[in-house]
Tab-separated table of C-alpha atoms in Angstrom:
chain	number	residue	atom	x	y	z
A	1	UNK	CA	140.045	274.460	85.539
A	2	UNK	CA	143.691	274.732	84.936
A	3	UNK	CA	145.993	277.360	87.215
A	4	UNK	CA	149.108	278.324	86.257
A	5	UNK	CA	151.578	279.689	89.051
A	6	UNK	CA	154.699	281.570	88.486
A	7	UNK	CA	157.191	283.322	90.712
A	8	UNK	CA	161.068	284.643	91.241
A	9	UNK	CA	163.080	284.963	94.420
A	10	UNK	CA	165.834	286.955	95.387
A	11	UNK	CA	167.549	287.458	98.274
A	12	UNK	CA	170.669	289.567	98.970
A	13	UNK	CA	173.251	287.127	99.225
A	14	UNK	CA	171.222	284.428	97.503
A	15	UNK	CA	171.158	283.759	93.873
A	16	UNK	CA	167.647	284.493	91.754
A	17	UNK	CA	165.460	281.391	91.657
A	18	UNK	CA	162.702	280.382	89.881
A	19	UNK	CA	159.446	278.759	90.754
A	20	UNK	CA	156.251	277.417	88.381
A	21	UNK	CA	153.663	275.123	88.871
A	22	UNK	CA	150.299	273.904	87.421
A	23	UNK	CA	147.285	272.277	88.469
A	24	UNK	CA	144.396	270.638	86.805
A	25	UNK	CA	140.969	270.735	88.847
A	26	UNK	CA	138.547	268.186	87.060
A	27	UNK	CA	134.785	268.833	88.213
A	28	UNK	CA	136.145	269.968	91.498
A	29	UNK	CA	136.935	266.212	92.558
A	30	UNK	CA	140.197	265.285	91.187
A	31	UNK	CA	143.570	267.296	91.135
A	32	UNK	CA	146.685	266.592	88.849
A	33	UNK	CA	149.511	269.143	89.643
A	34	UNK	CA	153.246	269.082	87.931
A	35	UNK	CA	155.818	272.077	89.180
A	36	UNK	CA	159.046	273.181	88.346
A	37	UNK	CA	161.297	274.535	92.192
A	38	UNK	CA	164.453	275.902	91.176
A	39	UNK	CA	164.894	273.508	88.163
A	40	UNK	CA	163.918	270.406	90.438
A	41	UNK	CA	160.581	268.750	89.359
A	42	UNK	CA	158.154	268.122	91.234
A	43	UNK	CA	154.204	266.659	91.068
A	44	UNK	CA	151.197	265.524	92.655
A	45	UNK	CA	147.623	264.904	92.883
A	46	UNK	CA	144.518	265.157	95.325
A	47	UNK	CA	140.951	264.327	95.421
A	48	UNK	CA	137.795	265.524	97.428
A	49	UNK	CA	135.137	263.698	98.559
A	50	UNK	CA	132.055	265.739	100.365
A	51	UNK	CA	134.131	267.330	103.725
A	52	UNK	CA	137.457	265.038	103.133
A	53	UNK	CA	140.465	266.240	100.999
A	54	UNK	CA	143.712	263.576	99.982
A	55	UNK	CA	147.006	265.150	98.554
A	56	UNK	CA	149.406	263.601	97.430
A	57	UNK	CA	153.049	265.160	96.349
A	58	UNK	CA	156.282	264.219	95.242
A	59	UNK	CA	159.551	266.369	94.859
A	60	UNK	CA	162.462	268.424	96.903
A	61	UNK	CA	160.670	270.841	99.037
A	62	UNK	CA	163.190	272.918	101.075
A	63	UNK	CA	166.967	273.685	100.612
A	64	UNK	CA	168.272	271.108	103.386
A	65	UNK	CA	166.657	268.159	101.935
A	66	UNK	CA	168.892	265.779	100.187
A	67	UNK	CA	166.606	264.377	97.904
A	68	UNK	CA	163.147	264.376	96.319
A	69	UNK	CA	160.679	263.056	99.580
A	70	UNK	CA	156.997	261.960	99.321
A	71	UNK	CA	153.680	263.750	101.214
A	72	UNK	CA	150.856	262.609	101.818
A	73	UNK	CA	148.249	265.140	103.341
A	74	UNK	CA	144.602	264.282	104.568
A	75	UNK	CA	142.720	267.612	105.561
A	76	UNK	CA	138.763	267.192	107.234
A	77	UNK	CA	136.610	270.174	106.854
A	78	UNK	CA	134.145	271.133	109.622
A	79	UNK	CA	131.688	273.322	109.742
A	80	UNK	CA	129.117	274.963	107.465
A	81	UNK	CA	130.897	275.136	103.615
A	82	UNK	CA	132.018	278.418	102.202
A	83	UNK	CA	129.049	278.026	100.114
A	84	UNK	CA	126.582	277.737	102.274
A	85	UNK	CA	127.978	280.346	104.912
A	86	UNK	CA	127.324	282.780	101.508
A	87	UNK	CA	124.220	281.219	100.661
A	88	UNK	CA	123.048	281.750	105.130
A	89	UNK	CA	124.722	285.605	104.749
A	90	UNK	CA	122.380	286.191	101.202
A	91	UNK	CA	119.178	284.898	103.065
A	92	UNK	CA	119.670	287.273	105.900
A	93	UNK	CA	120.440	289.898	103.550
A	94	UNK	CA	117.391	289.591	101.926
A	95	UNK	CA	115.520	288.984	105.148
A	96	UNK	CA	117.041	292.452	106.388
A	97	UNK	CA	115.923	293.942	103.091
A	98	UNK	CA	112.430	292.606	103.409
A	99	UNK	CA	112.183	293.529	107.145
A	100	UNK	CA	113.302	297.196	106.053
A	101	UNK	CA	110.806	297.558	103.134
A	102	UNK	CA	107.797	296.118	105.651
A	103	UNK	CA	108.888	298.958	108.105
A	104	UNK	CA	109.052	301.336	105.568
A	105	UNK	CA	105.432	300.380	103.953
A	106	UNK	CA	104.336	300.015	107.676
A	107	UNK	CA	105.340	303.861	108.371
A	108	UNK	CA	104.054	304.823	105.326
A	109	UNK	CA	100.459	303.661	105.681
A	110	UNK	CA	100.781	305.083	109.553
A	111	UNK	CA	101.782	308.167	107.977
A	112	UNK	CA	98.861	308.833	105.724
A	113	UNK	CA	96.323	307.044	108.313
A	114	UNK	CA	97.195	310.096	110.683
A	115	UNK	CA	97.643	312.850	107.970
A	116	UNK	CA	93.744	311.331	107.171
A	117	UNK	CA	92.784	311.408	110.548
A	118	UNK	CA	94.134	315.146	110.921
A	119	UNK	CA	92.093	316.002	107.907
A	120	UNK	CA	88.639	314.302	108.800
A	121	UNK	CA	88.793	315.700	112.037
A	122	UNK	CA	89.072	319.409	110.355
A	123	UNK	CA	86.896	318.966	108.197
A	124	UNK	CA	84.617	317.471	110.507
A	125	UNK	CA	84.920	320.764	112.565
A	126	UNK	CA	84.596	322.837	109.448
A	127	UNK	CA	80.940	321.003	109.119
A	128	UNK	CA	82.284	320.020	105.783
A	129	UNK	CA	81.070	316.374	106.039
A	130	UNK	CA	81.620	315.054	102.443
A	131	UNK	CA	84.927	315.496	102.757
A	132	UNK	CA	85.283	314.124	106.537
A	133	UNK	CA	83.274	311.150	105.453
A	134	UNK	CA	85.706	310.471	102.691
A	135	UNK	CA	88.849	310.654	104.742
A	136	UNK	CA	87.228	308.855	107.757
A	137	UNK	CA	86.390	306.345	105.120
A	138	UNK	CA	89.950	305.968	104.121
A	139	UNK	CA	91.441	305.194	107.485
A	140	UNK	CA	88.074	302.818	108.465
A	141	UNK	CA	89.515	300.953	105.440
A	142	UNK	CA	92.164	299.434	107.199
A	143	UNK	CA	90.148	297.503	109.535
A	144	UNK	CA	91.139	294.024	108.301
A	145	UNK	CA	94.694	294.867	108.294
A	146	UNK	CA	94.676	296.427	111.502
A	147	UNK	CA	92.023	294.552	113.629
A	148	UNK	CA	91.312	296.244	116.999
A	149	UNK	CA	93.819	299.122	116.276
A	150	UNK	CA	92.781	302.721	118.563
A	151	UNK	CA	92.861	305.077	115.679
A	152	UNK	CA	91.133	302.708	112.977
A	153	UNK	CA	88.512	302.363	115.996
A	154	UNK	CA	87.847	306.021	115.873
A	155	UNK	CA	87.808	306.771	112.460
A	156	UNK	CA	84.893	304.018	112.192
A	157	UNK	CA	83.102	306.072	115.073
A	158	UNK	CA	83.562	309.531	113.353
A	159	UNK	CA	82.430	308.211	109.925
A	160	UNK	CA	78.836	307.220	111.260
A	161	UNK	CA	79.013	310.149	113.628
A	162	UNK	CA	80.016	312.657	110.195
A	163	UNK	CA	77.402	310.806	108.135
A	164	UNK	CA	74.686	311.712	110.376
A	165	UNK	CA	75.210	315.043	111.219
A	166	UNK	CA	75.620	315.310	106.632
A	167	UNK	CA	71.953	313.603	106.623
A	168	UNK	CA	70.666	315.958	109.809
A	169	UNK	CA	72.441	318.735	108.277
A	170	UNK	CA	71.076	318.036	104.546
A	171	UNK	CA	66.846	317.098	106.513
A	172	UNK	CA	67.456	320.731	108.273
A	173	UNK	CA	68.205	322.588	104.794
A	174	UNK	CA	65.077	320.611	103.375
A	175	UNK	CA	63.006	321.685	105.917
A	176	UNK	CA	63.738	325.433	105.871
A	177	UNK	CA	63.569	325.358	102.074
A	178	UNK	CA	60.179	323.777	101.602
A	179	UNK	CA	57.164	326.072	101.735
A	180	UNK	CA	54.976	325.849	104.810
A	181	UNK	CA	51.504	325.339	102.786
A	182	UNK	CA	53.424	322.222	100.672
A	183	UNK	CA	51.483	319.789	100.358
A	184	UNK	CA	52.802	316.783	103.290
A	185	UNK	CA	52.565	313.655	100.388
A	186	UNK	CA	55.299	316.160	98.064
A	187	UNK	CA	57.448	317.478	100.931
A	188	UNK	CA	57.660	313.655	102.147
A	189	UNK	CA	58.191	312.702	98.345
A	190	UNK	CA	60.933	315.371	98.019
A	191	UNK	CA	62.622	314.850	101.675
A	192	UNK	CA	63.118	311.098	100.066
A	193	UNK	CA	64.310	311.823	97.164
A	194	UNK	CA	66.751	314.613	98.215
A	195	UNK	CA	68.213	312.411	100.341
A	196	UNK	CA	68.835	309.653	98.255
A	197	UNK	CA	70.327	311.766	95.757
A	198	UNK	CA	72.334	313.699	98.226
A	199	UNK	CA	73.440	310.013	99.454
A	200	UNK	CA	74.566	308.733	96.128
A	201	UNK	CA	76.589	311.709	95.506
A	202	UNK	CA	78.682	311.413	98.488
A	203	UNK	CA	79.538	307.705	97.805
A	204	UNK	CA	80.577	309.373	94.287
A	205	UNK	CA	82.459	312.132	95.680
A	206	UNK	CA	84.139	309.586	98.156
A	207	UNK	CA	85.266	307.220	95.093
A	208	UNK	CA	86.585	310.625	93.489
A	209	UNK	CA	83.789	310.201	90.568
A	210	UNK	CA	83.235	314.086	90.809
A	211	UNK	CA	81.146	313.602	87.511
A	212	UNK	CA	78.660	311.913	88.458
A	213	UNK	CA	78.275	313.354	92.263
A	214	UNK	CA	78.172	317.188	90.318
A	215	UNK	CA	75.144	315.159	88.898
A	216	UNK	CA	73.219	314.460	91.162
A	217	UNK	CA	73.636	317.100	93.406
A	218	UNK	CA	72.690	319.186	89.998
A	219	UNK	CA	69.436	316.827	89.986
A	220	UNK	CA	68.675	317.946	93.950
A	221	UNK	CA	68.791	321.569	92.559
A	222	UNK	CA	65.994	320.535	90.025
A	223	UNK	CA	64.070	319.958	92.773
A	224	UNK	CA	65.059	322.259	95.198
A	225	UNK	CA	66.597	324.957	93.141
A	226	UNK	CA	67.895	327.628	95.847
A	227	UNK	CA	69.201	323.692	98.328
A	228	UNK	CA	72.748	325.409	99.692
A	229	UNK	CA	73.863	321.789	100.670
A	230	UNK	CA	73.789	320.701	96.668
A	231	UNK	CA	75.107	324.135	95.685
A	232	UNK	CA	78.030	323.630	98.013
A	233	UNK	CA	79.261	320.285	96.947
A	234	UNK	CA	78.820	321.390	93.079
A	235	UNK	CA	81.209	323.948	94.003
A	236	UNK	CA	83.280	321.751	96.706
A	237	UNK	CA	83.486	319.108	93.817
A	238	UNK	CA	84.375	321.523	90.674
A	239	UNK	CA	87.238	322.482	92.326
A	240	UNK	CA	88.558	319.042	93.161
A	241	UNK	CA	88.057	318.116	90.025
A	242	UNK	CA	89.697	320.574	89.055
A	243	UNK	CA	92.978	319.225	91.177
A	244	UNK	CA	92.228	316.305	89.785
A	245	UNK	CA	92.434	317.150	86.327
A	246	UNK	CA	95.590	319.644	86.693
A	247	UNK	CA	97.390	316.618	88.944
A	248	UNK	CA	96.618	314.359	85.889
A	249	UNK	CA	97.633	316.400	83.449
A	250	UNK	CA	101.062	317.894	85.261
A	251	UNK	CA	101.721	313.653	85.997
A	252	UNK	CA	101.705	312.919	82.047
A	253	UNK	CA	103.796	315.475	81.337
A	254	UNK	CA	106.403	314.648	83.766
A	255	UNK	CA	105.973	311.330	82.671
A	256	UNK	CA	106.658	312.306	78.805
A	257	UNK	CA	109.732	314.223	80.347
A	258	UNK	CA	110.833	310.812	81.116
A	259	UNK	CA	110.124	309.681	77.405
A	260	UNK	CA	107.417	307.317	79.387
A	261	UNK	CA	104.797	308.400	75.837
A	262	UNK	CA	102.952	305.735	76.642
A	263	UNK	CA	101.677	306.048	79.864
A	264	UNK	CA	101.466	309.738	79.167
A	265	UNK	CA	98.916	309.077	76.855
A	266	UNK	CA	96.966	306.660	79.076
A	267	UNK	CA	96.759	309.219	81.460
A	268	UNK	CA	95.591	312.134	79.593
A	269	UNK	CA	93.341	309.245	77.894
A	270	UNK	CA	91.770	309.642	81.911
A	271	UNK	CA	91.770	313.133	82.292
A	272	UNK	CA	89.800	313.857	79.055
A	273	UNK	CA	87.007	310.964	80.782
A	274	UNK	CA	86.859	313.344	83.331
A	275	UNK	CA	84.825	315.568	81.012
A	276	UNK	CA	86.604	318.879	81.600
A	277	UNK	CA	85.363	322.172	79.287
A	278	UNK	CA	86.313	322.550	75.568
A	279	UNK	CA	90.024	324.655	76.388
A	280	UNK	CA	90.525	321.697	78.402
A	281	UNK	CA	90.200	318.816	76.584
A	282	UNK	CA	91.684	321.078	73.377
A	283	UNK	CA	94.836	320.993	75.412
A	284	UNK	CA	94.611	317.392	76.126
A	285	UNK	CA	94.158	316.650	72.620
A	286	UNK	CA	97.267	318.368	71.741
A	287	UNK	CA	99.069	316.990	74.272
A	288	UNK	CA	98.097	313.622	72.912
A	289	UNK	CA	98.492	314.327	69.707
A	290	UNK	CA	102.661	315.132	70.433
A	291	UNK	CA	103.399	312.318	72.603
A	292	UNK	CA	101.945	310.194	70.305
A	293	UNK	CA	103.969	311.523	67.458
């Protein structure tokens, strides 16, 4: 590296002067440095080595001196370097920056455990049990990240709690809608069966698979054709997937907004797996068909 100073005085009963210098820095060991003071030359040189620093100069310095006079300077450094006081400030930094994204992931998951919680709970009150059980589920989730935690506790105690007052609630509808003179072997046959279809479509409905869950509550209706607990979900699930679909298709196009085409198309690719009616997946096609253009 090679510096190049330059400079003028004037004072007001002095007459202008003129100052230059050089220096030569050679791998940031070695110094070589030549200057002109007020037309008097003057040089030197210096050289580092790890927290020591040798100068050496040669020239007329200050107005009183007679002639040129050599210095010789040797300067210790203690302490951390400049370098690694930046590197220590850029670790903290970052440490701050993790410490603040941890809090703000850590009030974020606190924030949607309780909005679940509030949800279950209502739900749970509403006797709407699919819909406790899923959000009960959600916050029971969290056990391994939050061993032993109060809230995560409850939810666990609520979910079995909501899933068996969903499988006394679904036996009670199966009893009042079988006939009296059935035969014990069928009502026993159909009691099973109910329930296990009833039982797959909530672990459907749970994992949002509203397809599927529609299904088989669809199925219990084949077999118990006026069963209010299958009718209910059909209609509990039709509408979410329903949300489901409009959330989709509302995300792609803000998404193409963003000229983001691409994932656009991906996720109108999911909404038409949802299996929505013809007007539906007409509009998805179109949509499809003009962000892929």
């Amino acid at each position: 590296q090679v510096t190049i100073f330059m400079d003028l005085e004037q004072g007001a009963h002095v007459p202008l002067k003129f100052h230059a210098g050089t220096e030569y820095v050679f791998q940031n060991r070695a110094m070589l440095r030549v200057g002109l003071n007020n037309s008097q030359l003057s040089f030197g040189a210096g050289a580092v080595f790890d927290r020591f620093q040798l100068d050496y100069s040669f020239g007329k310095f200050a107005e009183h001196e007679l002639s040129p006079s050599h210095r010789v300077s040797f300067t210790v450094k203690f302490g951390k370097s400049k370098d690694e006081l930046i590197q220590i400030a850029e670790e903290r930094r970052l440490r701050e920056i993790q410490e603040k994204v941890d809090q703000e992931l850590y009030m974020e998951r606190q924030q949607k455990i309780a909005e679940a919680m509030k949800e279950g709970k209502a739900y749970f009150e509403a006797e709407d049990y699919a819909r406790a059980i899923r959000e009960f589920n959600f916050v029971a989730k969290f056990e391994d990240e939050l061993p032993g935690d109060l809230v995560v506790e409850e939810a666990k105690k609520l979910l079995e709690l909501a899933q068996q007052r969903s499988y006394d609630l679904l036996e009670e509808n199966i009893r009042e809608s079988q006939a009296r003179d059935e035969e014990e072997r069928k009502r026993n046959e159909e009691k099973f069966r109910l329930n296990q279809l009833h039982q797959q479509a909530l672990a459907y409905f749970e994992k949002e698979e509203y397809e599927k869950a529609i299904e088989q509550w669809k199925k219990m209706l084949e077999i118990s054709p006026d069963n209010p607990i299958a009718k209910e979900h059909i209609a509990k699930a039709e509408a979410d997937l329903e949300r489901k679909l409009l959330s989709l298709i509302n995300r792609a196009d803000e998404l193409a907004k963003k000229g983001n085409y691409y994932a656009a198309i991906r996720i109108l690719d999911a909404a038409r797996r949802l299996n929505p009616d013809v007007n539906k997946i007409r509009l998805i096609d179109q949509k499809v068909t003009q962000y892929d253009k």
